[in-house]
Short mmCIF file of C-alpha atoms in Angstrom, two decimals:
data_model
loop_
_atom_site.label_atom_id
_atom_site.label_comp_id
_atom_site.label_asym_id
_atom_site.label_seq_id
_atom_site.Cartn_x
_atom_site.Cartn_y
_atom_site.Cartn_z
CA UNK A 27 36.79 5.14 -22.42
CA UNK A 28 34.83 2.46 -21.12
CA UNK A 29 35.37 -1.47 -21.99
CA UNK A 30 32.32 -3.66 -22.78
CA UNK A 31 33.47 -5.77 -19.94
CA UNK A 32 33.35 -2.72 -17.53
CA UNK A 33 30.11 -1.69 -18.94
CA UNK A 34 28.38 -5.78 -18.49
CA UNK A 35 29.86 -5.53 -14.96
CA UNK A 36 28.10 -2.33 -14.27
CA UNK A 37 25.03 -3.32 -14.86
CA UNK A 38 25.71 -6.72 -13.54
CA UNK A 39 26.55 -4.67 -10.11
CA UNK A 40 23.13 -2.22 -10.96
CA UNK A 41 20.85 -5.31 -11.48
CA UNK A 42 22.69 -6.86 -8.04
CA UNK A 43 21.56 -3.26 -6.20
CA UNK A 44 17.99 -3.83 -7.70
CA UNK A 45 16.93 -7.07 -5.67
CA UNK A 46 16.79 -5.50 -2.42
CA UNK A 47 14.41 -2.83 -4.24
CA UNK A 48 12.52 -5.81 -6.05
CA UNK A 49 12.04 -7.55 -2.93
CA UNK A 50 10.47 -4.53 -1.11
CA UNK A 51 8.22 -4.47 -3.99
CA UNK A 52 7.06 -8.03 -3.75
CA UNK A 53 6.44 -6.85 -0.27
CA UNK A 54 3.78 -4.07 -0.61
CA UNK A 55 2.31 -5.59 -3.95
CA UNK A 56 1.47 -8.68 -1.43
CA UNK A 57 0.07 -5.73 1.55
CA UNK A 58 -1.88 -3.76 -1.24
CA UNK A 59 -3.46 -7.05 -2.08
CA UNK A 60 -4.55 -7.53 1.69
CA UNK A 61 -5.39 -4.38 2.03
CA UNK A 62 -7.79 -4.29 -1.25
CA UNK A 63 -8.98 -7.50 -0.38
CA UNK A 64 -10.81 -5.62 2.88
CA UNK A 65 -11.74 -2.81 1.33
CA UNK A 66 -14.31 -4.99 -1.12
CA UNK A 67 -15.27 -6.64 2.02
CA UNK A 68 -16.56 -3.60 3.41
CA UNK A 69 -17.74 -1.71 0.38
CA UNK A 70 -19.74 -5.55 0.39
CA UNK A 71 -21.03 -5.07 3.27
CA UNK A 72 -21.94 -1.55 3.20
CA UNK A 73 -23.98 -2.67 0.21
CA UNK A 74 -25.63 -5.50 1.89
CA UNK A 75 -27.04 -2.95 4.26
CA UNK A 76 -28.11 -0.55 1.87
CA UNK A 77 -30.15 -2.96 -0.10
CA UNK A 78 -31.43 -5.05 2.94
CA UNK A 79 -32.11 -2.02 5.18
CA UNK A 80 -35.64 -3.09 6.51
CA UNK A 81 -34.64 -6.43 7.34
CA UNK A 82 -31.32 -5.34 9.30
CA UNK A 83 -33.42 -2.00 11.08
CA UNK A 84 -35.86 -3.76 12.76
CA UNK A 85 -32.98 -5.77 14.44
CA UNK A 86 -31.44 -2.47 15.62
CA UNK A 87 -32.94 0.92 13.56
CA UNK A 88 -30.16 3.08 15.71
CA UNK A 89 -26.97 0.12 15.04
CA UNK A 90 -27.93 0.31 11.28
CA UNK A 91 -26.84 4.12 10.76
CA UNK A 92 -23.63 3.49 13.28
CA UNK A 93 -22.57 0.48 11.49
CA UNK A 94 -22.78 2.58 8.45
CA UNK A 95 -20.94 5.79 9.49
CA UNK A 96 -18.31 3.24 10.95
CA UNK A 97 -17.91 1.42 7.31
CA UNK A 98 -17.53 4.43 5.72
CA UNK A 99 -15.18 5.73 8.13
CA UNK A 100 -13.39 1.81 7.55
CA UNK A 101 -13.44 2.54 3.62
CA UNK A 102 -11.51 5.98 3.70
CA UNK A 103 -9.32 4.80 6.25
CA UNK A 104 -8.32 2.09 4.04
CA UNK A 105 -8.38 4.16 0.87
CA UNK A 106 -5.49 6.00 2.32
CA UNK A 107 -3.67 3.14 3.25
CA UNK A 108 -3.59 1.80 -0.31
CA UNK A 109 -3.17 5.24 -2.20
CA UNK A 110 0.11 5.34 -0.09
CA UNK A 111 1.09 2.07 -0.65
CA UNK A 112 0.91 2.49 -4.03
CA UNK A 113 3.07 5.65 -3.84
CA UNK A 114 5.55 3.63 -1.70
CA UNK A 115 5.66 0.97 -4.51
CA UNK A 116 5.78 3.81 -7.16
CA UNK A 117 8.94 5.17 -5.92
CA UNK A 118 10.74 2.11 -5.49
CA UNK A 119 10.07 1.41 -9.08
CA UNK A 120 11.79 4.71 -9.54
CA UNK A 121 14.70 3.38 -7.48
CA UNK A 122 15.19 0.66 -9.83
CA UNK A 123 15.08 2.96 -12.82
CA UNK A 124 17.38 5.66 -11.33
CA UNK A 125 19.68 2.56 -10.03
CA UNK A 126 20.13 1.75 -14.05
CA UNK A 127 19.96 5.20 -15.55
CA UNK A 128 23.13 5.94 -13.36
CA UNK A 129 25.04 2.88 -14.55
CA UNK A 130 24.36 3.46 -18.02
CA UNK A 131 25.05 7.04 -18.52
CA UNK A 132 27.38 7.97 -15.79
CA UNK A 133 25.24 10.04 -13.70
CA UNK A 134 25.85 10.57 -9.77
CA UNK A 135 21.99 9.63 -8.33
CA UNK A 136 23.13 9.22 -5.32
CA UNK A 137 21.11 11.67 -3.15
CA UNK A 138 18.23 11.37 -5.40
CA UNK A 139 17.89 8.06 -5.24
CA UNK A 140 18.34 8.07 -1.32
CA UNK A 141 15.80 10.62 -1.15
CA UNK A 142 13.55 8.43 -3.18
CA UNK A 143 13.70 5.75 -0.97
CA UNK A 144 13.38 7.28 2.21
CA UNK A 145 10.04 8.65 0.82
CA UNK A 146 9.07 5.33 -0.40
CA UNK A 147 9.73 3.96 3.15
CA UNK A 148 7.95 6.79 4.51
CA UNK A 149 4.70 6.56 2.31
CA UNK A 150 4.88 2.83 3.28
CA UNK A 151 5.03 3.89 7.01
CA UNK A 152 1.96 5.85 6.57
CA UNK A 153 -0.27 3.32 4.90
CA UNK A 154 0.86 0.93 7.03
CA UNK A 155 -0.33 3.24 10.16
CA UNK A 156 -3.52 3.46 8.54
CA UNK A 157 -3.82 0.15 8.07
CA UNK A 158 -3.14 -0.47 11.24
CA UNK A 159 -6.05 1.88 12.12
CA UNK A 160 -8.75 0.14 10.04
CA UNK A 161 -7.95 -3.18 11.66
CA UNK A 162 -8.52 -1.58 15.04
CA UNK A 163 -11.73 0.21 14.19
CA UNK A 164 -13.41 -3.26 12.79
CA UNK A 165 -12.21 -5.08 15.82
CA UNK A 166 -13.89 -2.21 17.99
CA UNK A 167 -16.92 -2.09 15.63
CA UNK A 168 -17.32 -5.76 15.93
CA UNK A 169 -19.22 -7.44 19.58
CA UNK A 170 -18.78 -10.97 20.21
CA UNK A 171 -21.44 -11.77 22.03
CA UNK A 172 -20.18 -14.57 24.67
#
């Protein structure tokens, strides 16, 4: 039988195992919140073409419909990117949960909650790569003209 002691220091020890979890999610909150912040910059600008489109065509009728395939391309790119960073940050909140639902009723989690958190790493690899991606395509889709 278990002591209350026992019991306060196991969850003293679960809430200590937490932090590194916590942390991660402080982590992709602040990437998600990059990573929305430039996809309403280019939904923004994808509007500003679509209600401007005579001024910005007779500039360049051809760049117009390029610039648009390329922000729409941008958008889904970075769609992805946040869909799987929110399934990163999904399953480390599941961590956490599994962390205390095996302190307070005695059940071995181990594997699941490693499994968890190798996905969760591995969903935050992904929409980090596509990240990645988006910020190379609107580098390439933007000219600097010298």
């Amino acid at each position: 039988m278990s002591t209350m002691p026992e019991t306060i220091n196991d969850i003293s020890g679960a809430i200590q195992l937490a932090l590194g979890p916590v942390f991660l999610l402080t982590g992709i909150a602040g990437m998600l919140n990059v990573m929305s912040g430039r996809l309403s910059r280019i939904i923004d600008r994808g509007r500003a073409l679509m209600e401007n489109p005579v001024v910005i065509a007779t500039y360049d009728p051809a760049g117009m419909h390029t610039e648009m395939n390329m922000l729409e391309r941008r958008r889904h790119i970075t769609s992805i990117a946040i869909t799987m960073c929110t399934v990163a940050a999904l399953m480390v909140c599941l961590v956490i949960v599994s962390l205390f639902l095996e302190v307070m009723f005695t059940i071995p989690l181990n594997w699941f909650i490693g499994a968890l958190f190798i996905l969760a790493t591995l969903s935050l690899v992904i929409g980090l790569s596509y990240f990645l991606r988006e910020v190379h395509l609107s580098s390439i889709s933007v000219r600097i003209k010298r």
